[in-house]
Amino acid sequence: MALNTFTRRGLAMLAGVGIAALTIGQAAAADPVRIAAVVQSLDTEFNVLWANAANNHPLVKDGTVKLTVLDGRMDALTQSNQFDTAISEKYDAIVFVPVDIDAGNDPVQRAKDAGITVIGSNTLISNTDLYNAYIASNDVEAGKLLAKSVFDKMGGKGNVVIGEGMIGQSAQVQRLQGIEETLKDYPDIKVLEQKTANWSRAEALSLMENWLTAHAGQINGVIGENDEIAIGALEAIKAHGLDPKTIPVAGVDGVTDALLAVKRGEMMSTLQDADAQAQGAIDLALVAKQPDYKPKAAVWDVNGGKLAWEGGKQQHYSVPWIPVTLDNVDALLSMRKTQ
């Protein structure tokens, strides 16, 4: 009996090895789908979160997709050159997070002319019709959320300063549009200062220090078009010996330091879902190549269907914003630790 059991186990193991070898051989025989991700920059936390999410897509992890993440270094010309490289190397698809809303149109057109699928993600080009599909959050809505949260904390009156992102990026253009539309509903709010901080915490810190000196005791609220700008402003407020709880500050992205500041009651933030934008873009690139493809990322058809797959047939997918609150901040921080 012992011999028979051993024999059966050995045969089962050998059969398993044969099946495994066959599966590996089949996988090796099929060339991986090659996707280039041309991103703005890998110097900011949100873009790093985006890139990490893309690399954690199930088909990237198992080798079905070969993903190459290219750092655009916040330079439109660099991104244009990266497109040319992807075109010459005959990538199957490009996922694009553009630096400039207008300068990104031409490289996308060149890729399309070469028969390469282009999926937009996060920030956009002005001619979105050039994309096979795009997935992003509504930045006009973000601007409105930002402005309303600060204006309401100010009691609907007083002086506000605005730290903008890099001029010419879709997020800067559209978030400012949302802020300006909201200002129309608050006639007693005055904008004291408005200037770009280029999405940079350090630049925002310097700007805010100057504004606090030039308008001592007059600044009642701060809008940062992203969290890095809001955090820089918050650091300047603290450095001036002011209580941040008396000057409402808001940003967008849900980077780690912003989540911690929300937990301390020092600022407000809205999470931008990097997982949905990055992994969703990869699924959209794959369905463009294979119409019956089923999405593998765990970002679809969740939250009551707010990000519905719909067969991958839509051109525009809008990722919902997630306001960061004292009720959800610990859960968001726990998720960040596992990424």
CSV table of C-alpha atoms in Angstrom, one decimal:
chain,number,residue,atom,x,y,z
A,1,MET,CA,0.0,0.0,0.0
A,2,ALA,CA,2.8,2.4,0.9
A,3,LEU,CA,4.6,1.6,-2.4
A,4,ASN,CA,1.4,2.2,-4.4
A,5,THR,CA,0.7,5.5,-2.7
A,6,PHE,CA,4.2,6.6,-3.3
A,7,THR,CA,4.0,5.5,-6.9
A,8,ARG,CA,0.7,7.4,-7.4
A,9,ARG,CA,2.1,10.5,-5.9
A,10,GLY,CA,5.2,10.3,-8.1
A,11,LEU,CA,3.1,9.9,-11.2
A,12,ALA,CA,1.0,12.9,-10.2
A,13,MET,CA,4.1,15.0,-9.6
A,14,LEU,CA,5.5,14.0,-13.0
A,15,ALA,CA,2.2,14.9,-14.6
A,16,GLY,CA,2.2,18.2,-12.9
A,17,VAL,CA,5.7,18.9,-14.1
A,18,GLY,CA,4.6,18.1,-17.7
A,19,ILE,CA,1.6,20.4,-17.5
A,20,ALA,CA,3.7,23.2,-15.9
A,21,ALA,CA,6.3,22.8,-18.7
A,22,LEU,CA,3.7,22.9,-21.3
A,23,THR,CA,2.1,26.0,-19.9
A,24,ILE,CA,5.5,27.8,-19.6
A,25,GLY,CA,6.3,26.7,-23.1
A,26,GLN,CA,3.1,28.2,-24.4
A,27,ALA,CA,3.7,31.4,-22.5
A,28,ALA,CA,7.2,31.6,-23.8
A,29,ALA,CA,6.0,31.0,-27.4
A,30,ALA,CA,3.7,34.1,-27.3
A,31,ASP,CA,5.4,37.4,-27.4
A,32,PRO,CA,4.4,39.7,-24.6
A,33,VAL,CA,2.3,42.8,-25.4
A,34,ARG,CA,4.7,45.8,-25.3
A,35,ILE,CA,3.3,48.9,-23.7
A,36,ALA,CA,5.3,52.2,-23.2
A,37,ALA,CA,4.0,54.5,-20.4
A,38,VAL,CA,5.2,58.0,-21.1
A,39,VAL,CA,4.6,59.9,-17.9
A,40,GLN,CA,5.1,63.5,-16.8
A,41,SER,CA,7.8,62.9,-14.2
A,42,LEU,CA,8.9,60.4,-11.6
A,43,ASP,CA,9.9,63.1,-9.1
A,44,THR,CA,6.5,63.5,-7.5
A,45,GLU,CA,4.8,61.1,-5.2
A,46,PHE,CA,1.5,60.9,-7.2
A,47,ASN,CA,3.4,60.0,-10.5
A,48,VAL,CA,5.4,57.4,-8.6
A,49,LEU,CA,2.1,55.9,-7.2
A,50,TRP,CA,0.8,55.9,-10.7
A,51,ALA,CA,3.9,54.0,-12.1
A,52,ASN,CA,3.8,51.5,-9.2
A,53,ALA,CA,0.2,50.8,-9.8
A,54,ALA,CA,0.9,50.2,-13.5
A,55,ASN,CA,3.7,47.8,-12.7
A,56,ASN,CA,1.3,46.0,-10.3
A,57,HIS,CA,-1.2,45.3,-13.0
A,58,PRO,CA,-1.8,41.5,-13.0
A,59,LEU,CA,-0.7,41.0,-16.6
A,60,VAL,CA,2.4,43.1,-16.1
A,61,LYS,CA,3.3,41.0,-13.1
A,62,ASP,CA,2.8,37.7,-14.9
A,63,GLY,CA,4.8,38.8,-17.9
A,64,THR,CA,1.9,38.8,-20.4
A,65,VAL,CA,2.5,42.6,-20.7
A,66,LYS,CA,6.0,44.1,-20.9
A,67,LEU,CA,5.6,47.6,-19.5
A,68,THR,CA,8.3,50.3,-20.0
A,69,VAL,CA,7.8,53.4,-17.9
A,70,LEU,CA,9.5,56.5,-19.4
A,71,ASP,CA,10.2,59.6,-17.2
A,72,GLY,CA,9.1,62.7,-19.1
A,73,ARG,CA,11.0,64.9,-16.7
A,74,MET,CA,8.2,67.6,-16.9
A,75,ASP,CA,9.4,68.4,-20.4
A,76,ALA,CA,7.2,68.2,-23.5
A,77,LEU,CA,10.1,67.8,-25.9
A,78,THR,CA,11.4,64.9,-23.9
A,79,GLN,CA,8.0,63.2,-24.1
A,80,SER,CA,7.9,63.8,-27.8
A,81,ASN,CA,11.2,62.1,-28.3
A,82,GLN,CA,10.0,59.2,-26.1
A,83,PHE,CA,7.1,58.8,-28.5
A,84,ASP,CA,9.4,58.7,-31.4
A,85,THR,CA,11.4,55.9,-29.7
A,86,ALA,CA,8.3,53.9,-28.9
A,87,ILE,CA,7.2,54.3,-32.6
A,88,SER,CA,10.6,53.3,-34.0
A,89,GLU,CA,10.7,50.3,-31.7
A,90,LYS,CA,7.2,49.3,-32.7
A,91,TYR,CA,5.5,49.1,-29.3
A,92,ASP,CA,2.0,47.8,-29.3
A,93,ALA,CA,0.5,50.6,-27.3
A,94,ILE,CA,1.4,53.8,-25.5
A,95,VAL,CA,-0.2,55.1,-22.3
A,96,PHE,CA,0.3,58.8,-22.1
A,97,VAL,CA,0.4,61.2,-19.1
A,98,PRO,CA,1.2,64.4,-20.9
A,99,VAL,CA,3.2,67.4,-19.6
A,100,ASP,CA,1.4,69.9,-21.8
A,101,ILE,CA,-2.2,70.0,-22.9
A,102,ASP,CA,-1.4,71.2,-26.5
A,103,ALA,CA,2.1,70.0,-27.1
A,104,GLY,CA,1.0,66.4,-26.6
A,105,ASN,CA,-1.3,66.4,-29.6
A,106,ASP,CA,1.4,66.0,-32.3
A,107,PRO,CA,3.2,62.9,-30.8
A,108,VAL,CA,-0.1,61.2,-30.3
A,109,GLN,CA,-1.0,61.8,-33.9
A,110,ARG,CA,2.4,60.4,-35.0
A,111,ALA,CA,1.8,57.3,-33.0
A,112,LYS,CA,-1.7,56.8,-34.4
A,113,ASP,CA,-0.4,57.3,-37.9
A,114,ALA,CA,2.1,54.5,-37.2
A,115,GLY,CA,-0.8,52.2,-36.1
A,116,ILE,CA,0.0,52.3,-32.4
A,117,THR,CA,-2.8,52.4,-29.8
A,118,VAL,CA,-2.6,55.5,-27.5
A,119,ILE,CA,-4.5,55.6,-24.2
A,120,GLY,CA,-4.6,58.8,-22.2
A,121,SER,CA,-4.4,58.7,-18.4
A,122,ASN,CA,-4.5,61.3,-15.6
A,123,THR,CA,-3.7,64.5,-17.5
A,124,LEU,CA,-4.9,65.0,-21.0
A,125,ILE,CA,-4.2,66.6,-24.4
A,126,SER,CA,-6.5,69.2,-25.8
A,127,ASN,CA,-7.6,67.0,-28.7
A,128,THR,CA,-8.8,63.9,-26.8
A,129,ASP,CA,-10.4,62.6,-30.0
A,130,LEU,CA,-6.9,61.4,-31.0
A,131,TYR,CA,-6.9,58.9,-28.2
A,132,ASN,CA,-8.2,55.4,-28.7
A,133,ALA,CA,-9.6,55.9,-25.1
A,134,TYR,CA,-8.7,57.9,-22.0
A,135,ILE,CA,-9.2,57.5,-18.3
A,136,ALA,CA,-8.9,60.4,-15.9
A,137,SER,CA,-10.7,62.2,-13.1
A,138,ASN,CA,-12.6,65.4,-13.9
A,139,ASP,CA,-10.3,68.2,-13.0
A,140,VAL,CA,-12.9,70.9,-13.3
A,141,GLU,CA,-14.8,69.1,-10.6
A,142,ALA,CA,-11.6,68.9,-8.6
A,143,GLY,CA,-11.2,72.7,-8.8
A,144,LYS,CA,-14.7,73.1,-7.6
A,145,LEU,CA,-14.2,70.7,-4.7
A,146,LEU,CA,-11.0,72.5,-3.7
A,147,ALA,CA,-12.5,76.0,-3.8
A,148,LYS,CA,-15.8,75.1,-2.1
A,149,SER,CA,-14.0,73.3,0.8
A,150,VAL,CA,-11.8,76.4,1.5
A,151,PHE,CA,-14.5,79.0,0.9
A,152,ASP,CA,-17.0,77.2,3.2
A,153,LYS,CA,-14.3,76.9,6.0
A,154,MET,CA,-13.7,80.7,5.6
A,155,GLY,CA,-17.4,81.3,6.2
A,156,GLY,CA,-17.9,82.5,2.6
A,157,LYS,CA,-15.9,85.7,3.0
A,158,GLY,CA,-12.3,86.8,3.2
A,159,ASN,CA,-9.0,86.7,1.2
A,160,VAL,CA,-7.6,83.6,-0.5
A,161,VAL,CA,-4.4,82.8,-2.3
A,162,ILE,CA,-4.1,80.2,-5.1
A,163,GLY,CA,-1.0,78.1,-5.9
A,164,GLU,CA,-1.3,76.8,-9.4
A,165,GLY,CA,0.3,73.8,-11.1
A,166,MET,CA,2.5,73.9,-14.1
A,167,ILE,CA,1.0,76.3,-16.6
A,168,GLY,CA,-0.3,74.5,-19.7
A,169,GLN,CA,-1.0,71.1,-18.1
A,170,SER,CA,-4.6,70.0,-18.3
A,171,ALA,CA,-4.9,69.6,-14.6
A,172,GLN,CA,-3.8,73.2,-14.1
A,173,VAL,CA,-6.1,74.5,-16.8
A,174,GLN,CA,-9.1,72.6,-15.7
A,175,ARG,CA,-8.7,72.9,-11.9
A,176,LEU,CA,-8.3,76.7,-12.3
A,177,GLN,CA,-11.5,76.7,-14.4
A,178,GLY,CA,-13.3,74.9,-11.6
A,179,ILE,CA,-12.0,77.4,-9.0
A,180,GLU,CA,-13.0,80.4,-11.1
A,181,GLU,CA,-16.5,79.0,-11.6
A,182,THR,CA,-16.9,78.5,-7.9
A,183,LEU,CA,-15.7,82.0,-7.1
A,184,LYS,CA,-18.8,83.3,-9.0
A,185,ASP,CA,-20.9,81.8,-6.2
A,186,TYR,CA,-18.9,83.5,-3.4
A,187,PRO,CA,-18.9,87.3,-4.1
A,188,ASP,CA,-17.3,88.0,-0.7
A,189,ILE,CA,-14.2,86.0,-1.5
A,190,LYS,CA,-11.2,88.0,-2.9
A,191,VAL,CA,-8.2,86.4,-4.6
A,192,LEU,CA,-5.1,88.2,-3.1
A,193,GLU,CA,-2.5,86.3,-5.0
A,194,GLN,CA,-2.4,83.6,-7.8
A,195,LYS,CA,0.8,82.1,-9.2
A,196,THR,CA,2.3,78.9,-10.4
A,197,ALA,CA,4.2,76.7,-8.0
A,198,ASN,CA,4.8,74.0,-10.7
A,199,TRP,CA,3.3,71.3,-8.6
A,200,SER,CA,6.3,71.7,-6.3
A,201,ARG,CA,6.3,71.7,-2.5
A,202,ALA,CA,9.5,73.7,-2.3
A,203,GLU,CA,8.2,76.4,-4.7
A,204,ALA,CA,4.9,76.6,-2.9
A,205,LEU,CA,6.8,77.1,0.4
A,206,SER,CA,8.7,80.0,-1.0
A,207,LEU,CA,5.6,81.5,-2.6
A,208,MET,CA,3.6,81.3,0.6
A,209,GLU,CA,6.4,82.8,2.7
A,210,ASN,CA,6.4,85.8,0.4
A,211,TRP,CA,2.7,86.1,0.5
A,212,LEU,CA,2.5,85.9,4.3
A,213,THR,CA,5.1,88.7,4.5
A,214,ALA,CA,3.4,90.9,1.8
A,215,HIS,CA,-0.1,90.3,3.2
A,216,ALA,CA,0.5,89.9,6.9
A,217,GLY,CA,-2.7,88.9,8.8
A,218,GLN,CA,-4.8,89.2,5.6
A,219,ILE,CA,-4.7,85.6,4.2
A,220,ASN,CA,-7.8,83.7,5.2
A,221,GLY,CA,-7.5,80.6,3.0
A,222,VAL,CA,-5.2,78.7,0.7
A,223,ILE,CA,-6.0,76.7,-2.4
A,224,GLY,CA,-3.2,74.4,-3.7
A,225,GLU,CA,-4.0,72.8,-7.1
A,226,ASN,CA,-2.3,69.7,-5.8
A,227,ASP,CA,-1.3,68.4,-2.4
A,228,GLU,CA,2.4,69.2,-2.8
A,229,ILE,CA,1.5,72.9,-3.2
A,230,ALA,CA,-0.9,72.7,-0.3
A,231,ILE,CA,1.7,71.1,1.9
A,232,GLY,CA,4.3,73.7,1.0
A,233,ALA,CA,1.9,76.4,1.9
A,234,LEU,CA,1.1,74.6,5.2
A,235,GLU,CA,4.8,74.4,6.1
A,236,ALA,CA,5.1,78.2,5.5
A,237,ILE,CA,2.1,78.9,7.7
A,238,LYS,CA,3.6,76.8,10.5
A,239,ALA,CA,7.0,78.5,10.1
A,240,HIS,CA,5.4,81.9,10.5
A,241,GLY,CA,4.1,80.7,13.9
A,242,LEU,CA,0.5,80.7,12.7
A,243,ASP,CA,-2.1,78.0,13.6
A,244,PRO,CA,-2.9,76.1,10.4
A,245,LYS,CA,-6.4,75.3,11.8
A,246,THR,CA,-7.2,79.0,11.5
A,247,ILE,CA,-6.2,79.2,7.8
A,248,PRO,CA,-8.0,76.6,5.7
A,249,VAL,CA,-5.7,74.9,3.2
A,250,ALA,CA,-6.8,72.4,0.6
A,251,GLY,CA,-5.1,70.2,-2.1
A,252,VAL,CA,-5.7,67.3,-4.4
A,253,ASP,CA,-4.1,63.9,-4.9
A,254,GLY,CA,-4.1,62.2,-1.5
A,255,VAL,CA,-0.3,61.9,-1.2
A,256,THR,CA,0.9,60.4,2.1
A,257,ASP,CA,1.9,63.7,3.8
A,258,ALA,CA,-1.5,65.1,2.9
A,259,LEU,CA,-3.3,62.2,4.4
A,260,LEU,CA,-1.3,62.6,7.6
A,261,ALA,CA,-2.0,66.4,7.6
A,262,VAL,CA,-5.8,65.7,7.2
A,263,LYS,CA,-5.5,63.3,10.2
A,264,ARG,CA,-4.0,66.1,12.2
A,265,GLY,CA,-6.8,68.4,11.2
A,266,GLU,CA,-4.3,70.8,9.4
A,267,MET,CA,-5.6,70.6,5.8
A,268,MET,CA,-8.1,69.1,3.4
A,269,SER,CA,-7.4,66.8,0.5
A,270,THR,CA,-9.2,64.8,-2.2
A,271,LEU,CA,-7.8,61.5,-3.3
A,272,GLN,CA,-7.0,60.9,-7.0
A,273,ASP,CA,-7.1,57.2,-7.6
A,274,ALA,CA,-3.8,56.3,-9.2
A,275,ASP,CA,-4.6,52.6,-9.3
A,276,ALA,CA,-7.7,53.1,-11.4
A,277,GLN,CA,-6.1,55.6,-13.7
A,278,ALA,CA,-2.9,53.5,-14.3
A,279,GLN,CA,-4.3,49.9,-14.3
A,280,GLY,CA,-7.5,51.0,-16.1
A,281,ALA,CA,-5.4,52.5,-18.9
A,282,ILE,CA,-3.5,49.2,-19.4
A,283,ASP,CA,-6.8,47.3,-19.6
A,284,LEU,CA,-8.0,49.8,-22.2
A,285,ALA,CA,-4.8,49.4,-24.2
A,286,LEU,CA,-5.4,45.7,-24.3
A,287,VAL,CA,-9.0,45.8,-25.2
A,288,ALA,CA,-8.1,48.1,-28.1
A,289,LYS,CA,-5.9,45.2,-29.4
A,290,GLN,CA,-8.3,42.4,-28.6
A,291,PRO,CA,-12.0,43.3,-28.6
A,292,ASP,CA,-13.1,40.4,-26.5
A,293,TYR,CA,-10.6,41.1,-23.8
A,294,LYS,CA,-11.8,40.9,-20.2
A,295,PRO,CA,-10.3,43.4,-17.8
A,296,LYS,CA,-7.9,42.1,-15.2
A,297,ALA,CA,-7.5,45.1,-12.9
A,298,ALA,CA,-9.6,45.2,-9.7
A,299,VAL,CA,-10.7,48.8,-10.4
A,300,TRP,CA,-13.7,48.2,-12.6
A,301,ASP,CA,-17.4,47.9,-11.6
A,302,VAL,CA,-16.8,48.9,-8.0
A,303,ASN,CA,-18.1,51.8,-5.9
A,304,GLY,CA,-21.7,51.1,-7.1
A,305,GLY,CA,-20.5,50.9,-10.7
A,306,LYS,CA,-19.1,54.5,-10.7
A,307,LEU,CA,-16.2,53.2,-12.9
A,308,ALA,CA,-18.0,50.8,-15.1
A,309,TRP,CA,-16.1,48.7,-17.7
A,310,GLU,CA,-19.0,48.7,-20.2
A,311,GLY,CA,-17.2,46.3,-22.4
A,312,GLY,CA,-14.2,48.6,-22.8
A,313,LYS,CA,-16.1,50.3,-25.6
A,314,GLN,CA,-16.2,53.9,-24.2
A,315,GLN,CA,-13.7,56.5,-25.3
A,316,HIS,CA,-13.8,58.4,-22.0
A,317,TYR,CA,-13.8,56.8,-18.5
A,318,SER,CA,-14.1,59.1,-15.5
A,319,VAL,CA,-12.5,58.0,-12.2
A,320,PRO,CA,-14.5,59.3,-9.2
A,321,TRP,CA,-12.8,61.6,-6.7
A,322,ILE,CA,-12.6,60.4,-3.1
A,323,PRO,CA,-12.8,63.1,-0.4
A,324,VAL,CA,-10.4,62.4,2.4
A,325,THR,CA,-12.1,62.5,5.8
A,326,LEU,CA,-11.4,61.6,9.4
A,327,ASP,CA,-13.6,58.6,8.8
A,328,ASN,CA,-11.6,57.1,5.9
A,329,VAL,CA,-8.0,58.5,6.3
A,330,ASP,CA,-6.7,55.6,8.4
A,331,ALA,CA,-7.9,53.1,5.8
A,332,LEU,CA,-6.3,55.1,3.1
A,333,LEU,CA,-3.0,55.3,5.0
A,334,SER,CA,-3.2,51.5,5.6
A,335,MET,CA,-3.6,50.9,1.8
A,336,ARG,CA,-0.6,53.2,1.2
A,337,LYS,CA,1.6,51.0,3.4
A,338,THR,CA,0.9,48.0,1.3
A,339,GLN,CA,1.7,49.7,-2.1
